[in-house]
mmCIF file of C-alpha atoms in Angstrom:
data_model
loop_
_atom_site.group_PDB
_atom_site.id
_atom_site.type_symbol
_atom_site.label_atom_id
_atom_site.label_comp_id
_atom_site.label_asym_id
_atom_site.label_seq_id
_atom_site.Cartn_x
_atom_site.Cartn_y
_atom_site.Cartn_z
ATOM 1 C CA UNK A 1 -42.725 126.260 -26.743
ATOM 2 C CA UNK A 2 -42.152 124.662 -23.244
ATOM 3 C CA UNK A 3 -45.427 123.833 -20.930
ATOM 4 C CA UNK A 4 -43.025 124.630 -17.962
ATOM 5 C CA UNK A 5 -39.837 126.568 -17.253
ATOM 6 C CA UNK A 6 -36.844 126.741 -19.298
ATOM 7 C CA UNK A 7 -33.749 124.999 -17.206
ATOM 8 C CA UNK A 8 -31.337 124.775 -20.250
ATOM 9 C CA UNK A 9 -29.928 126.211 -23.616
ATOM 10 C CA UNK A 10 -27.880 124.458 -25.941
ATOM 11 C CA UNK A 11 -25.921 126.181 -29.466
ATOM 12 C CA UNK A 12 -25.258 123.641 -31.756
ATOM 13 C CA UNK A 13 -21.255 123.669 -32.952
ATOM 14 C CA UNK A 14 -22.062 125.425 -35.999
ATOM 15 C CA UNK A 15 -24.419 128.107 -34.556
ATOM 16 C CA UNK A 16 -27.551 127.163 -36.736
ATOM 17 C CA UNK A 17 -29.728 125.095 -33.989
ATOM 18 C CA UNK A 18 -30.492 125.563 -30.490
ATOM 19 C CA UNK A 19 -31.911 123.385 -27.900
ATOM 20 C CA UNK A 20 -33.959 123.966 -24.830
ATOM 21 C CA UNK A 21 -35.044 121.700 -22.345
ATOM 22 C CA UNK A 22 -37.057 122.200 -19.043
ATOM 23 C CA UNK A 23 -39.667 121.202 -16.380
ATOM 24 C CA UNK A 24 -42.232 119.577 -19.183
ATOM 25 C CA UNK A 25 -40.134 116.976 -18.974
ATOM 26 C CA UNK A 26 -39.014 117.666 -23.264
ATOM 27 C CA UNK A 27 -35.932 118.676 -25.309
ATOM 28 C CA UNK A 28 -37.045 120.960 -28.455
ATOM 29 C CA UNK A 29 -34.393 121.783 -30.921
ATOM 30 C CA UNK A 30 -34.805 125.041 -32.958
ATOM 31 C CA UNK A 31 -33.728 125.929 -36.098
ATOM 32 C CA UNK A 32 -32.113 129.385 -35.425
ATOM 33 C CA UNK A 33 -32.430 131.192 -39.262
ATOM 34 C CA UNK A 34 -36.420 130.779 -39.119
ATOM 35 C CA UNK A 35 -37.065 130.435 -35.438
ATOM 36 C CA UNK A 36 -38.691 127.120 -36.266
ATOM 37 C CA UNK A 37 -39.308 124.490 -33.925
ATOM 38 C CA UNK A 38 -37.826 121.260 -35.387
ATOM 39 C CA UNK A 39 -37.868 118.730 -32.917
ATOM 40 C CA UNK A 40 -39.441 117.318 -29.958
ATOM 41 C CA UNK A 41 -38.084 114.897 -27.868
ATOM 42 C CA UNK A 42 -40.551 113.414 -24.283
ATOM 43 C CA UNK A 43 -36.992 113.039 -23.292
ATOM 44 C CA UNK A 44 -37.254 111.699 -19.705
ATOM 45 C CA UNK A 45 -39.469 110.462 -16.822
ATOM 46 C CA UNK A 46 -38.559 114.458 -14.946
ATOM 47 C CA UNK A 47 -37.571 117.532 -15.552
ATOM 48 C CA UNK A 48 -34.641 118.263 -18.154
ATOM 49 C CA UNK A 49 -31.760 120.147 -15.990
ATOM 50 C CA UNK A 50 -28.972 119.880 -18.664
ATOM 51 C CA UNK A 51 -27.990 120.045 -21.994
ATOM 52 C CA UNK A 52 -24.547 119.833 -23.886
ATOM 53 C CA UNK A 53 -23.756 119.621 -27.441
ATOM 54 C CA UNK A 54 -20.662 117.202 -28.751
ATOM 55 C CA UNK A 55 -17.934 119.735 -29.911
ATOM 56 C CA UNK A 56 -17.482 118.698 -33.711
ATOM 57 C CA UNK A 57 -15.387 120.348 -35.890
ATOM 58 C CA UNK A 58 -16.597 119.015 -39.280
ATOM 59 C CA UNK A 59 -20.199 120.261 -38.845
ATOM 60 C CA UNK A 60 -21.741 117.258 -39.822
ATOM 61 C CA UNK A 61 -22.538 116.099 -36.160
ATOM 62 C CA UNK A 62 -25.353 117.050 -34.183
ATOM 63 C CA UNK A 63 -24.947 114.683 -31.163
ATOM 64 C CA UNK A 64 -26.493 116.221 -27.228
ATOM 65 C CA UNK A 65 -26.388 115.372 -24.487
ATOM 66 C CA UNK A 66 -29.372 115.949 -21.459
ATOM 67 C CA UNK A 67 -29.369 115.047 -18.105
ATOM 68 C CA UNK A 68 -32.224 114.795 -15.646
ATOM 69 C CA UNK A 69 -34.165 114.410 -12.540
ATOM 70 C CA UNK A 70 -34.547 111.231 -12.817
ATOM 71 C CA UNK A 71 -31.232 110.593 -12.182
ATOM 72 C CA UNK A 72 -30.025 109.399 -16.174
ATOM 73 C CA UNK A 73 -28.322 110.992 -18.571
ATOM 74 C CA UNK A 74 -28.814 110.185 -22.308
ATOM 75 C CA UNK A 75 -27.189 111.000 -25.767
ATOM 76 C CA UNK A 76 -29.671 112.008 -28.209
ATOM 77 C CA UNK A 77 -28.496 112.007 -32.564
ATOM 78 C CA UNK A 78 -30.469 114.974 -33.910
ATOM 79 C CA UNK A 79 -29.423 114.369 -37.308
ATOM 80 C CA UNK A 80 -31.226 110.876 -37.228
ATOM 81 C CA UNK A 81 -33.560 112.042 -34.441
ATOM 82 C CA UNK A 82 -33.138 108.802 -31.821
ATOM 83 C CA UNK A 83 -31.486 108.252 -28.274
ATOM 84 C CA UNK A 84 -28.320 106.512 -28.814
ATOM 85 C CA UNK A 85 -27.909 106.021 -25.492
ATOM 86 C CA UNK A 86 -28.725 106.130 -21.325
ATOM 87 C CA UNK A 87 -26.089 105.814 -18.778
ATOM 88 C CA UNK A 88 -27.393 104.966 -15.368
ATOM 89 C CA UNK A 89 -25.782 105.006 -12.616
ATOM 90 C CA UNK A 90 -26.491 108.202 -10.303
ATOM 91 C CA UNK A 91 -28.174 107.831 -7.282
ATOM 92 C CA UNK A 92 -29.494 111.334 -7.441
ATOM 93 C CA UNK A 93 -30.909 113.953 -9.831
ATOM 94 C CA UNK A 94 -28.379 115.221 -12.842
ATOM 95 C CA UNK A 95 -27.778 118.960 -12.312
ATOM 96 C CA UNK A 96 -25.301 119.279 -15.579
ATOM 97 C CA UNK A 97 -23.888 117.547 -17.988
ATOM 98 C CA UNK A 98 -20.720 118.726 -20.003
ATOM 99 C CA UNK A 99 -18.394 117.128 -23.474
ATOM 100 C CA UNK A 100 -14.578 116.996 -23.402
ATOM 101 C CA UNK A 101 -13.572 119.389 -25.964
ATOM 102 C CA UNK A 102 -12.446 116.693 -28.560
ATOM 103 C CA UNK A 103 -15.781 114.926 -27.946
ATOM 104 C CA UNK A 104 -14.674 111.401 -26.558
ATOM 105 C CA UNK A 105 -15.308 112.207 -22.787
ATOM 106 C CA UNK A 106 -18.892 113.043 -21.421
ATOM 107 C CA UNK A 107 -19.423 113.781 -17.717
ATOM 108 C CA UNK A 108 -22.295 114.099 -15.226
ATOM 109 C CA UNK A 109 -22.838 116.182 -12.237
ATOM 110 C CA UNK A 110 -25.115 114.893 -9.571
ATOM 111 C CA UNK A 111 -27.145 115.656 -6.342
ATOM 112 C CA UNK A 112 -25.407 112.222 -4.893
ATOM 113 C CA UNK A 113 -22.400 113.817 -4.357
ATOM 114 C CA UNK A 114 -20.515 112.517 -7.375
ATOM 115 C CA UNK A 115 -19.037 113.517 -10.556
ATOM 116 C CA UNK A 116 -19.096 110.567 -13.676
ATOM 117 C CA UNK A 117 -16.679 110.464 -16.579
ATOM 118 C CA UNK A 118 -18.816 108.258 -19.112
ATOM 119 C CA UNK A 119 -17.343 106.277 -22.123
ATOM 120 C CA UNK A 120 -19.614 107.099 -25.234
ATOM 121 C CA UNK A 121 -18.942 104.172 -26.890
ATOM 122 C CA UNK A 122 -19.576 101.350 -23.999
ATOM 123 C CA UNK A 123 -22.013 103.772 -22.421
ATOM 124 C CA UNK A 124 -20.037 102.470 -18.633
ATOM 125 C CA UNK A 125 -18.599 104.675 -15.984
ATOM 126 C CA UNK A 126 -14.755 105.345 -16.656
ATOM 127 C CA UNK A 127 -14.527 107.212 -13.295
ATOM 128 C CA UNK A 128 -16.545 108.315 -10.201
ATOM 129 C CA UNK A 129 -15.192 110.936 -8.784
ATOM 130 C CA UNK A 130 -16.804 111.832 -4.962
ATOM 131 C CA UNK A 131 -17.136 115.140 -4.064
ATOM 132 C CA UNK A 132 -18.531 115.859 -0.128
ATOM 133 C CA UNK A 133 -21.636 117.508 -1.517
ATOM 134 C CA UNK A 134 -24.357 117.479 -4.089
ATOM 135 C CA UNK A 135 -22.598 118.969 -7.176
ATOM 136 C CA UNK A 136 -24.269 122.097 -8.913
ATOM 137 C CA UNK A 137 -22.292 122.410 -12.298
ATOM 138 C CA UNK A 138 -19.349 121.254 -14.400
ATOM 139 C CA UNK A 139 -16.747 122.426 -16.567
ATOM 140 C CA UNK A 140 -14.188 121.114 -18.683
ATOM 141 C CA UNK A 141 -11.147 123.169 -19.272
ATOM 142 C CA UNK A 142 -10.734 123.931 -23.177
ATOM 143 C CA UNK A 143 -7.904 122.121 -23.547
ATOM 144 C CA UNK A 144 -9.757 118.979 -21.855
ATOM 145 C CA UNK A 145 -6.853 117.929 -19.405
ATOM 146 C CA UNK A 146 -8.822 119.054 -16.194
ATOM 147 C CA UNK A 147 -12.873 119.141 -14.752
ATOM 148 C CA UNK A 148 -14.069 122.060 -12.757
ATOM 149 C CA UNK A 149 -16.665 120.957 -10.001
ATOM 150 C CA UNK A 150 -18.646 123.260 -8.081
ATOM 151 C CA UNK A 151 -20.940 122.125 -5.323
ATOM 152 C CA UNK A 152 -23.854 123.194 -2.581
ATOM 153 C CA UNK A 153 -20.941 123.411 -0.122
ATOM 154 C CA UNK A 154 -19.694 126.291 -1.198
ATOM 155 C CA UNK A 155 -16.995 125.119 -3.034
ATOM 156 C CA UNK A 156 -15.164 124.521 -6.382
ATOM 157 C CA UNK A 157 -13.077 121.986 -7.426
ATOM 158 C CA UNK A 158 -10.358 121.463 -9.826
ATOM 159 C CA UNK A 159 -9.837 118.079 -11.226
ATOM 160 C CA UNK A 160 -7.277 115.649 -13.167
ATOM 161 C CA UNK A 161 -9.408 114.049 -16.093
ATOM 162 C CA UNK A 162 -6.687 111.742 -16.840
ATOM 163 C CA UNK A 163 -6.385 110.112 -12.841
ATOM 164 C CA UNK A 164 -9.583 111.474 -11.065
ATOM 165 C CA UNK A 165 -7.509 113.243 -8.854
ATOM 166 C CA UNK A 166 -7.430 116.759 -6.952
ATOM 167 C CA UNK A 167 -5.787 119.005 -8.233
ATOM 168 C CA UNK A 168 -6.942 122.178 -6.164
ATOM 169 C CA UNK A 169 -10.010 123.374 -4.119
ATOM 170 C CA UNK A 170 -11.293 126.759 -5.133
ATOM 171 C CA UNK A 171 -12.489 128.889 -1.585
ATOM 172 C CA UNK A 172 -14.059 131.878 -1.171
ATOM 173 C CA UNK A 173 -17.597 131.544 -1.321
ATOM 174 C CA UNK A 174 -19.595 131.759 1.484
ATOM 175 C CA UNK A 175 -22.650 130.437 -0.011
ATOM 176 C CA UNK A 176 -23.254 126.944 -1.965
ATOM 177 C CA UNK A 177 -21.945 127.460 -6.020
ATOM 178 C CA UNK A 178 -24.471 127.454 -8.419
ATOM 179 C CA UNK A 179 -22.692 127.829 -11.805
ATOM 180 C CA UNK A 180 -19.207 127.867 -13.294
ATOM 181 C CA UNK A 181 -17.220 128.549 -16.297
ATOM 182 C CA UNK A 182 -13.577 128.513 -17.832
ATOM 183 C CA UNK A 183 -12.646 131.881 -20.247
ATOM 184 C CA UNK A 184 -11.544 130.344 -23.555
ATOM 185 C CA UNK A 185 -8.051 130.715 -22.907
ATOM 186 C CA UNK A 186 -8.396 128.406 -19.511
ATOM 187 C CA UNK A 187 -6.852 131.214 -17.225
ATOM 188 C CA UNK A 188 -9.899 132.714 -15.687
ATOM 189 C CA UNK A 189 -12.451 130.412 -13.927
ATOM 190 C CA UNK A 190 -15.718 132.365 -13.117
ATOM 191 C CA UNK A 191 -17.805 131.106 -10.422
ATOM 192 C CA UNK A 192 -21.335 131.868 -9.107
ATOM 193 C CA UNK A 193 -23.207 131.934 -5.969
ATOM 194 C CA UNK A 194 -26.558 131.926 -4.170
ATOM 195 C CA UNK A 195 -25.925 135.228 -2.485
ATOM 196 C CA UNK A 196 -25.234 136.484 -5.932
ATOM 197 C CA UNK A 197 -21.861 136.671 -5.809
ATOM 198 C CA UNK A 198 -19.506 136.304 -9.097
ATOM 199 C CA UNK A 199 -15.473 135.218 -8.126
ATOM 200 C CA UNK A 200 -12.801 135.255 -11.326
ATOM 201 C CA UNK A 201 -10.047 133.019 -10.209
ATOM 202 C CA UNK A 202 -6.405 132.589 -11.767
ATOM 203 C CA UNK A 203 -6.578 128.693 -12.890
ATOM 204 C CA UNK A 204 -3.136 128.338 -12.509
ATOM 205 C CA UNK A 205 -2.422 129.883 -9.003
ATOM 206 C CA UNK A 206 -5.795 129.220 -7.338
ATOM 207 C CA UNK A 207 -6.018 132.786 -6.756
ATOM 208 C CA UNK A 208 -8.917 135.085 -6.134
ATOM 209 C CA UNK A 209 -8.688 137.812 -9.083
ATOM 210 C CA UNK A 210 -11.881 139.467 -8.527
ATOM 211 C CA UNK A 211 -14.785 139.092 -6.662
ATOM 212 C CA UNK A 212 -17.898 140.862 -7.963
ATOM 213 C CA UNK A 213 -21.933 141.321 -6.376
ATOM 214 C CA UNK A 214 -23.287 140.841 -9.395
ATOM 215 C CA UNK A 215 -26.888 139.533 -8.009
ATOM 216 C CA UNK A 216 -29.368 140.763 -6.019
ATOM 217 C CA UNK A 217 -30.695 136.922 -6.387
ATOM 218 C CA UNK A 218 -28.749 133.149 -7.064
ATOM 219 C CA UNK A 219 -26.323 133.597 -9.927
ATOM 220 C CA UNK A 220 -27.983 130.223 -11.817
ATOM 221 C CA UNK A 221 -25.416 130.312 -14.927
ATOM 222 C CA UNK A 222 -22.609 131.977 -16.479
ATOM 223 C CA UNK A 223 -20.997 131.826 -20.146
ATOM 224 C CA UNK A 224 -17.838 133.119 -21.828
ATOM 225 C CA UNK A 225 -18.322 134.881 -25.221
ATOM 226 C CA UNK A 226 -15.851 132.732 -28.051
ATOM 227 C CA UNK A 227 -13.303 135.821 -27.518
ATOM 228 C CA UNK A 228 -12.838 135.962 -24.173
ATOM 229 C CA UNK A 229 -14.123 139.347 -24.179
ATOM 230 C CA UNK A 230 -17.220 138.963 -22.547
ATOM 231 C CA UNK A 231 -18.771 137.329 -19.483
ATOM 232 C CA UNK A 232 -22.485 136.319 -19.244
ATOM 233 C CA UNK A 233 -24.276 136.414 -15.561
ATOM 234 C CA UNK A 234 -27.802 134.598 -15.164
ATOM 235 C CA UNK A 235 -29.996 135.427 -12.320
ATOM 236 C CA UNK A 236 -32.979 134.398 -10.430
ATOM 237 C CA UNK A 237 -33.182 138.079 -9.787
ATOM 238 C CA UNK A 238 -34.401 137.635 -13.478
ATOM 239 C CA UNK A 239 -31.491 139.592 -15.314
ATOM 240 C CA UNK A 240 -28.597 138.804 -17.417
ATOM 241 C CA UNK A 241 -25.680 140.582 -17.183
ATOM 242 C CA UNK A 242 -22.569 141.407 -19.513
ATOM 243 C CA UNK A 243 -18.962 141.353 -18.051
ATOM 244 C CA UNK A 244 -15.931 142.946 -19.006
ATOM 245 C CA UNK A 245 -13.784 139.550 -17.277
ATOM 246 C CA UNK A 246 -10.313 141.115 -17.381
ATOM 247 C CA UNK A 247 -11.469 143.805 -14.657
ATOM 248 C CA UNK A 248 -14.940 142.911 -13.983
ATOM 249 C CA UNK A 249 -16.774 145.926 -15.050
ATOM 250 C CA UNK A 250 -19.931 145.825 -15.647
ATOM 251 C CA UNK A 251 -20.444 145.955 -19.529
ATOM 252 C CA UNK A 252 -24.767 145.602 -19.660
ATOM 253 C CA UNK A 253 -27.875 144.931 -17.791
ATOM 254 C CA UNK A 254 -30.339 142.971 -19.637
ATOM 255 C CA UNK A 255 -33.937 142.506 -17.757
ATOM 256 C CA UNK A 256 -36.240 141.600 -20.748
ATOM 257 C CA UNK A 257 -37.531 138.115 -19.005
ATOM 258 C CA UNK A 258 -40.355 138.286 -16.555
ATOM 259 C CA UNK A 259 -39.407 135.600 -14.114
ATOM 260 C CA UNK A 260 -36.127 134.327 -12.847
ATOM 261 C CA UNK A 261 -33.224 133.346 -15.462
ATOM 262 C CA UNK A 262 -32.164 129.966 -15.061
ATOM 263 C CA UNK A 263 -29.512 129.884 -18.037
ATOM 264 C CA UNK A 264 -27.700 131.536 -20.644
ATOM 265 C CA UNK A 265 -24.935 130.207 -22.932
ATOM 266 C CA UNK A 266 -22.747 132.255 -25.661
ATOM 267 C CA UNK A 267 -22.642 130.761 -29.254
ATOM 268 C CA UNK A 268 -19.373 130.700 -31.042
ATOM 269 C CA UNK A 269 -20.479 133.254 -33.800
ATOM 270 C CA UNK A 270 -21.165 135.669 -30.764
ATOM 271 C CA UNK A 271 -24.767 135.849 -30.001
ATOM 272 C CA UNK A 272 -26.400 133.887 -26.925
ATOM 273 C CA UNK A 273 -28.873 132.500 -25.634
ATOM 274 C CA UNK A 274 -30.746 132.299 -21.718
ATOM 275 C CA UNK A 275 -33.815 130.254 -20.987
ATOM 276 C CA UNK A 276 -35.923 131.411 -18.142
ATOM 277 C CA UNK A 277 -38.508 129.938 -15.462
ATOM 278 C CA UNK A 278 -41.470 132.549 -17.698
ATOM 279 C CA UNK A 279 -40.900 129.545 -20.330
ATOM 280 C CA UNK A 280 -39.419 131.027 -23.216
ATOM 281 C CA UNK A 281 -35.999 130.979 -24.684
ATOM 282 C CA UNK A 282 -34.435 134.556 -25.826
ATOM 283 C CA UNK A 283 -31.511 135.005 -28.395
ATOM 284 C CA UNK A 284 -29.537 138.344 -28.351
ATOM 285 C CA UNK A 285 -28.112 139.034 -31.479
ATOM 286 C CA UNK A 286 -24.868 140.679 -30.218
ATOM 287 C CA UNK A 287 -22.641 141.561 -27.009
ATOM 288 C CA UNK A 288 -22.978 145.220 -27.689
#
């Protein structure tokens, strides 16, 4: 499907679509049942780093959300197949994009050192919060009340939604952060490295639970199955790789892509995804 490689792969809430979006500058959306390709989008003027769906309960929504090189982000309705909207305002390229978990919130990660709380509705900047690097990846806790940050200084951060504010600064890295993720309970925080490196940290205490050399390349992505049970590892080194997160065993090594993996994302019925810099998009049917 894509021209170039695959930066990004997107479940719909209710499992049925997927979206992909990469260096050809396009979004496709899937349908997952027939492996059709339903849609298209010549989304922006550069490569597509990001995509997130809106969270939506009722299944009736199918709002996402990409963000790009050159420096926008945009909200695209699948349903009636138009942008709704384009927030400008980075100075630099969009490395991820990420929903609140109730849907009202939508934030931006950017190479200009900043993280952006968006208003959907107004389409303005609620908040700019300045971090002292380019930032890498973002992650909202599931219960929406704080941001994780992780940047190409090595750190990650831990932020207030609500006031913008600090709440605690991740360190152990010694390499700059490349991916992050929250377990679905919002006590584990899994982190990922260009040495590839994996840390679990205790959300709560800021402490280091387990660190893990998961890589022999850049961990690019990482994804929590729906139960908790499983963690997903992306590499450049062009594997995936299946956690156990509670004591970091290693559960599966997947190396079925010919080039590096750039992501990989869980569904919520259990099956995921990963998108890779070969150009295609792969969907595992099961943890197991």
């Amino acid at each position: 499907g894509h021209r170039r490689a695959v930066y990004s792969v997107a479940f719909s809430p209710n499992s049925q679509m997927i979206a992909s979006s990469g260096g050809d500058r396009t979004i496709k959306v899937w349908y997952l049942a027939g492996k059709r390709l339903l849609q298209t989008y010549i989304a922006h003027r550069d490569w597509v780093s990001s995509l997130a769906f809106m969270p939506d309960k009722t299944g009736q929504k199918t709002i996402l959300a990409s963000g790009s090189g050159d420096r926008t982000v945009k909200v695209w309705n699948l349903r009636h197949r138009r942008l709704i909207r384009t927030f400008v305002g980075h100075k630099d390229w969009v490395s991820s994009v990420a929903f609140s978990p109730n849907g009202k919130l939508l934030a931006s990660g950017s190479g200009d050192n900043t993280v952006r709380l968006w208003n959907l509705r107004t389409g303005k900047a609620l908040r700019v919060i300045s971090e002292g690097s380019g930032v890498t990846a973002i992650a909202f806790s599931p219960d929406g009340k704080t941001l994780a940050s992780s940047t190409f200084f090595n750190s990650v951060q831990l932020w207030d939604v609500e006031s913008g504010e600090l709440i605690r600064t991740f360190t152990g890295h010694k390499r700059p952060v490349y991916a992050i993720a929250f377990s679905p309970d919002g006590e584990t925080l899994a982190s990922g490295s260009n040495n590839g490196q994996m840390i679990l940290w205790r959300v709560e205490s800021g402490k280091l639970q387990e660190t893990i050399k998961a890589h022999k390349k850049e961990v690019t992505s990482l994804s929590f199955s729906a139960d908790g049970d499983t963690l997903a590892s992306a590499s450049g080194d062009k594997t995936i790789k299946l956690w156990n997160p509670a004591n970091g065993e290693l559960l599966r090594s997947l190396s079925d892509h010919s080039a590096g993996v750039t992501c990989v994302t869980f569904s919520p019925r259990g099956h995921f995804a990963s998108g890779s810099k070969d150009r295609t998009i792969k969907i595992w049917r099961e943890k197991s």
